[in-house]
Coordinates of C-alpha atoms in Angstrom, one line a residue:
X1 CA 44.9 -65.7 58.3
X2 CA 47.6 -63.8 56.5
X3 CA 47.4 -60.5 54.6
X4 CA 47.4 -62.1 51.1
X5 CA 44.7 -64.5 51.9
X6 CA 42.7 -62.0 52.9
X7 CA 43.0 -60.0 49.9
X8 CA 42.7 -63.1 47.6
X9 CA 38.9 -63.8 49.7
X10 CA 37.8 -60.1 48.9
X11 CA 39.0 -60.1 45.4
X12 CA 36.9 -63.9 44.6
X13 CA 34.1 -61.7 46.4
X14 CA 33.9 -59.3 44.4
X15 CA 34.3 -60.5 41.0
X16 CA 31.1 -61.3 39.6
X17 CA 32.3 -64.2 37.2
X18 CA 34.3 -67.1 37.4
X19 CA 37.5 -68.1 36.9
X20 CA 36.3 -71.4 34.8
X21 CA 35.0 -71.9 31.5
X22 CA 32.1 -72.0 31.0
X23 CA 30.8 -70.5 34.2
X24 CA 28.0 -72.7 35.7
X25 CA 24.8 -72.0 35.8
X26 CA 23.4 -70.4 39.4
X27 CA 27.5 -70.1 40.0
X28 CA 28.0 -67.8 43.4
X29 CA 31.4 -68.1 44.4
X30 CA 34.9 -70.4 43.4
X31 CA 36.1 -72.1 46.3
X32 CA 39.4 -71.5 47.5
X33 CA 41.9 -73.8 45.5
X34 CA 42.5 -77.2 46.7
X35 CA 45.9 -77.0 48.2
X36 CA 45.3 -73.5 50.4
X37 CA 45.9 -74.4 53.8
X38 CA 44.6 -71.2 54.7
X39 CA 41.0 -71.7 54.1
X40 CA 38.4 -69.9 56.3
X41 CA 36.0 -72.2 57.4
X42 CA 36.8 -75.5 59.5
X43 CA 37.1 -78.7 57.5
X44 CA 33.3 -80.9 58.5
X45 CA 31.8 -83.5 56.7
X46 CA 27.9 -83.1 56.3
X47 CA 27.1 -86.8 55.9
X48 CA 29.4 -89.9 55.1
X49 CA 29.2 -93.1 54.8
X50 CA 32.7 -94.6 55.4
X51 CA 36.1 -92.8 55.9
X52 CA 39.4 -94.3 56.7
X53 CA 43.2 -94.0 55.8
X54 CA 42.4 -95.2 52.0
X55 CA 39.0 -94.1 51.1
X56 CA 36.2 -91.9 51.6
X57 CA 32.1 -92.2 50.5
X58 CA 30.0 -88.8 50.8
X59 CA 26.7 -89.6 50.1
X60 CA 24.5 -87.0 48.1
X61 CA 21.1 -86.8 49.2
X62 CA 18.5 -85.1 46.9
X63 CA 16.1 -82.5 48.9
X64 CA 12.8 -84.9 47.5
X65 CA 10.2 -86.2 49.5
X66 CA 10.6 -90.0 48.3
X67 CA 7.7 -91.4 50.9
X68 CA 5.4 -89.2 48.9
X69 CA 6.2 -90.5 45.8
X70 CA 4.4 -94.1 47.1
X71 CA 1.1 -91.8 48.2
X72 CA 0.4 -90.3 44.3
X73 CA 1.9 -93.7 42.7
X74 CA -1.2 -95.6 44.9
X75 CA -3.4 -92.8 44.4
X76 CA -3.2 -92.7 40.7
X77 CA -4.1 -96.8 40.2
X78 CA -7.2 -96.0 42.1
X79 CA -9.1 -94.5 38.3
X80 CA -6.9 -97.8 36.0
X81 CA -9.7 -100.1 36.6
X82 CA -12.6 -97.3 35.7
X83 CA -10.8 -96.3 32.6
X84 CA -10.7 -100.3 31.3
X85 CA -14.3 -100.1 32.2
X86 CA -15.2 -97.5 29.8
X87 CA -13.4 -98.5 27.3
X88 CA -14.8 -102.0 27.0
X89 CA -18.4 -100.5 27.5
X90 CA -20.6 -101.8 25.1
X91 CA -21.8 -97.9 25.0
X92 CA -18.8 -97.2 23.3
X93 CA -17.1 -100.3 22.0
X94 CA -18.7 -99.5 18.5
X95 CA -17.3 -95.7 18.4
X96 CA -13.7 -96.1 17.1
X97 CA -12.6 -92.6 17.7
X98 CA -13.5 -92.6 21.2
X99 CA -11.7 -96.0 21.2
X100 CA -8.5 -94.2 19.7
X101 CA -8.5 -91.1 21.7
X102 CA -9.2 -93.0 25.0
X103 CA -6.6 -95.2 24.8
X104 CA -3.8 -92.8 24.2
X105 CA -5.2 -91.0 27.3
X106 CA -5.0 -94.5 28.9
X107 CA -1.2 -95.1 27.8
X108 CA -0.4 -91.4 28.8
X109 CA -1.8 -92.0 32.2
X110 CA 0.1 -95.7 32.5
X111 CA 3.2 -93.9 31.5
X112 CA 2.9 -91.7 34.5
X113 CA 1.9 -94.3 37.0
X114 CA 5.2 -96.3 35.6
X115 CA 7.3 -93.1 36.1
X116 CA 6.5 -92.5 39.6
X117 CA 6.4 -96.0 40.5
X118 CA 10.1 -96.7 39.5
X119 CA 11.2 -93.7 40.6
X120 CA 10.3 -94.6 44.0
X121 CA 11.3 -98.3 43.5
X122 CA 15.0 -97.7 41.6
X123 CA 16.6 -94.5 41.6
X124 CA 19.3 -94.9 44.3
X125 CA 19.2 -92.3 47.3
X126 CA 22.0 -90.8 48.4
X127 CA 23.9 -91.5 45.4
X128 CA 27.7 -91.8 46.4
X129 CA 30.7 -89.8 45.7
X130 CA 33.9 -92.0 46.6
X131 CA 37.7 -89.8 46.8
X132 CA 40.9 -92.7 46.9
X133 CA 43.2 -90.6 48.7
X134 CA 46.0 -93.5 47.7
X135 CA 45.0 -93.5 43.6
X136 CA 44.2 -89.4 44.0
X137 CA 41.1 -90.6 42.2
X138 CA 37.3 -89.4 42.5
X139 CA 34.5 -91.8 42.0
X140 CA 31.1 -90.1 40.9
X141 CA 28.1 -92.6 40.9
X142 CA 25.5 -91.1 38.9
X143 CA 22.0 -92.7 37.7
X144 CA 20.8 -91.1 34.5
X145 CA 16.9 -90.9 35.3
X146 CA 14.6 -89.3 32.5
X147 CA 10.7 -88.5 32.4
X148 CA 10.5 -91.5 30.1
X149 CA 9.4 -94.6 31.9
X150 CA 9.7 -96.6 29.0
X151 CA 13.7 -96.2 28.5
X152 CA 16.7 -97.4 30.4
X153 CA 17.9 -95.7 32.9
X154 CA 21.3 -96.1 33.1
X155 CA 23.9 -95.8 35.7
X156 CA 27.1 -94.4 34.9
X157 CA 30.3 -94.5 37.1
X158 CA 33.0 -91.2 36.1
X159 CA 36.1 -91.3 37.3
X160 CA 38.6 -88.4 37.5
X161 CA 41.9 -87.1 38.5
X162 CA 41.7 -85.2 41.6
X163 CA 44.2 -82.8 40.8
X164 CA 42.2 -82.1 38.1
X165 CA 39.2 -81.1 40.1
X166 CA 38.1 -77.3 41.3
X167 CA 35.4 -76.9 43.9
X168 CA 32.4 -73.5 43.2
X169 CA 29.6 -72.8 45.2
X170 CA 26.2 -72.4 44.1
X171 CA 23.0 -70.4 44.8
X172 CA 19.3 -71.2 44.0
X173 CA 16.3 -69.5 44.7
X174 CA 13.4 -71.7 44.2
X175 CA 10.6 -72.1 46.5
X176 CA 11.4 -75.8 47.0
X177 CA 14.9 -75.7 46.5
X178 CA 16.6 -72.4 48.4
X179 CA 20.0 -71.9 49.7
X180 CA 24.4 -73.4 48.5
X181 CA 25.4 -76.0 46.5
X182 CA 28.8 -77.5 46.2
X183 CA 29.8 -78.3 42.6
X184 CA 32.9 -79.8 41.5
X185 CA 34.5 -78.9 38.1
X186 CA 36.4 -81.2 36.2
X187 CA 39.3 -79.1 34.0
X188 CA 41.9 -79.7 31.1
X189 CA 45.1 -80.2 32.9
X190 CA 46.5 -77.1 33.6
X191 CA 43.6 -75.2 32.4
X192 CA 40.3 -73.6 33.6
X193 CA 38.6 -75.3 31.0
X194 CA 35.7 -77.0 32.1
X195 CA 35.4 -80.4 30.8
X196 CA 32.5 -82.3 33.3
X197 CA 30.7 -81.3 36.5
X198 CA 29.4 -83.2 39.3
X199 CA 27.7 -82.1 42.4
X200 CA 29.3 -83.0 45.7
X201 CA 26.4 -82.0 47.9
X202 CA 22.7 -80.7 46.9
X203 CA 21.3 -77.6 48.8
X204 CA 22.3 -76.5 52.1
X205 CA 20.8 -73.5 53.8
X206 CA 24.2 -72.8 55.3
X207 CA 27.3 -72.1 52.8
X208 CA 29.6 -72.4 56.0
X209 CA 28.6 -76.4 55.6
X210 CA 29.5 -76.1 51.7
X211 CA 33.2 -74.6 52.6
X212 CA 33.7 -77.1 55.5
X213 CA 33.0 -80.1 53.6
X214 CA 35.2 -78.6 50.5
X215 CA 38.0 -78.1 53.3
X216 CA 37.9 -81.6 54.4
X217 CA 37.9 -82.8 50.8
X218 CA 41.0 -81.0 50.5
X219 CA 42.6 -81.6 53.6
X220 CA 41.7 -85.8 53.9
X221 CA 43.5 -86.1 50.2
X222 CA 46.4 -84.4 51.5
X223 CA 46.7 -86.8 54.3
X224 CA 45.9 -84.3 56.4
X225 CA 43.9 -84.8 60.2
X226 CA 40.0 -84.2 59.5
X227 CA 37.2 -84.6 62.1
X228 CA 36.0 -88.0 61.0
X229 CA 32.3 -87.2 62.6
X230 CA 29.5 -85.4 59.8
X231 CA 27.6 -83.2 61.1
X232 CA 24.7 -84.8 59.9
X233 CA 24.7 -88.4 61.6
X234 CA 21.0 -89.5 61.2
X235 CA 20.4 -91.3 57.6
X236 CA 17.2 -89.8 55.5
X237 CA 14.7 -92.8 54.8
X238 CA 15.0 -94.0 51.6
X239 CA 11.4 -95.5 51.2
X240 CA 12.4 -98.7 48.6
X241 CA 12.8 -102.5 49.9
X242 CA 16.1 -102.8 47.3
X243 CA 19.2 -102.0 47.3
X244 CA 19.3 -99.0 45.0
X245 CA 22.9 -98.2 44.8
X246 CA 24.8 -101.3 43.0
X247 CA 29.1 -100.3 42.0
X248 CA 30.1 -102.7 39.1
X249 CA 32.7 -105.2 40.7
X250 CA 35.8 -103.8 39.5
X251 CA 34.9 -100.1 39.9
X252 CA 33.7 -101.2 43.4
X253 CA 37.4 -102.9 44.4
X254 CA 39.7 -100.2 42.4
X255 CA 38.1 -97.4 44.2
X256 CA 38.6 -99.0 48.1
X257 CA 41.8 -100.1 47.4
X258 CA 45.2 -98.9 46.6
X259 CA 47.5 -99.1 43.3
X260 CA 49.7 -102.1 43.9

């Protein structure tokens, strides 16, 4: 490692702000930029689903318990058919405020059941991140969940400019959710101005796997040799029966192919 990388490492360590605009929230550290050959850490994938001379699919796996989400969706029918009960009890069939109040307690509770039941039926796992080394473009599959069961949830392919693209690593220090993420900022050309964000991987407990897999990114769009083995090999169960994550057609062909 030479002299000036060195000092370039200590100085990103010891400023306590980034160098983009806005600075993200839970933001630890930039990430050395994309085209440093020097970087510290070994390039290593953490997970992938397919990598060869023209594309690349990371997927993103969400640090949920998706097999508990079918235990409280079953658990909360259990009380649906005592609720109808009571309210078509000829006890209270004649009290219309009780009527009233009970059902919007009825709807609020149905709303719930709905949410955790299609969360554990249609939000894709591991949504995918694809990088076209050939089109130096970046494919971000992201599925626009809410806490509203009642709305679409729609699914919404970006696409960006790799060149336009600067890696940060983030800290958080919840009690379910400790330890790096890598985000990816999306600037003006020629600018630190932050336009977009996506994450390229949720939280690791190790932020030498964050600056590995940020290496390889870098290296693999440089056509440059990367270990073509994740270090993560075995693939989290999903717990739905569909196929979750579905590319529109053309978005699906442009981003495994190269520009003719």
């Amino acid at each position: 490692m030479s002299e000036e990388h060195e000092i370039s490492m200590l100085m990103s360590q010891e400023r306590k702000y980034s160098k983009l605009t806005p600075q993200a929230e839970k933001w630890e550290e930039d990430l050395p930029e994309k085209y440093d050959l020097q970087q510290p850490t070994a390039p290593r994938l953490i997970r992938v689903n397919e990598i060869n001379d023209i594309w690349m699919e990371i997927p993103r796996y969400e640090n949920i318990w998706w097999g508990g989400l079918w235990f409280f969706s079953l658990l909360m029918v259990c009380p649906i058919p005592f609720m109808f009960s009571v309210v078509f009890s000829p006890d209270f069939s004649s009290d219309a405020g009780f009527i009233c109040s009970f059902s919007i307690m009825i709807f609020i509770f149905l709303s719930l059941v709905l949410l955790w039941f299609r969360t554990a039926l249609y939000v894709p796992r591991g949504t995918p991140v694809r990088l076209n080394r050939k089109r130096q473009k970046v494919y971000v599959y992201e599925h626009q969940r809410s806490i509203w069961p009642w709305m679409r949830w729609p699914t919404v392919i970006k696409v960006f400019d790799w060149t336009d693209i600067h890696g940060e690593m983030l800290m958080y220090s919840g009690r379910y959710d400790y330890g790096h993420r890598l985000s990816c900022a999306v600037c003006k050309r020629g600018t630190y101005e932050v336009i977009d964000r996506f994450l390229l991987s949720y939280t690791v407990g190790d932020n030498r796997m964050i600056r590995g897999l940020w290496n390889h990114c870098c290296l693999y769009m440089q056509y440059k040799p990367v270990p073509e083995t994740p270090l993560l090999t075995r693939k989290p169960l999903s717990w739905t029966p569909l196929n979750t994550v579905r590319w529109p057609e053309d978005l699906d062909k442009e981003s495994k192919t190269a520009p003719e």
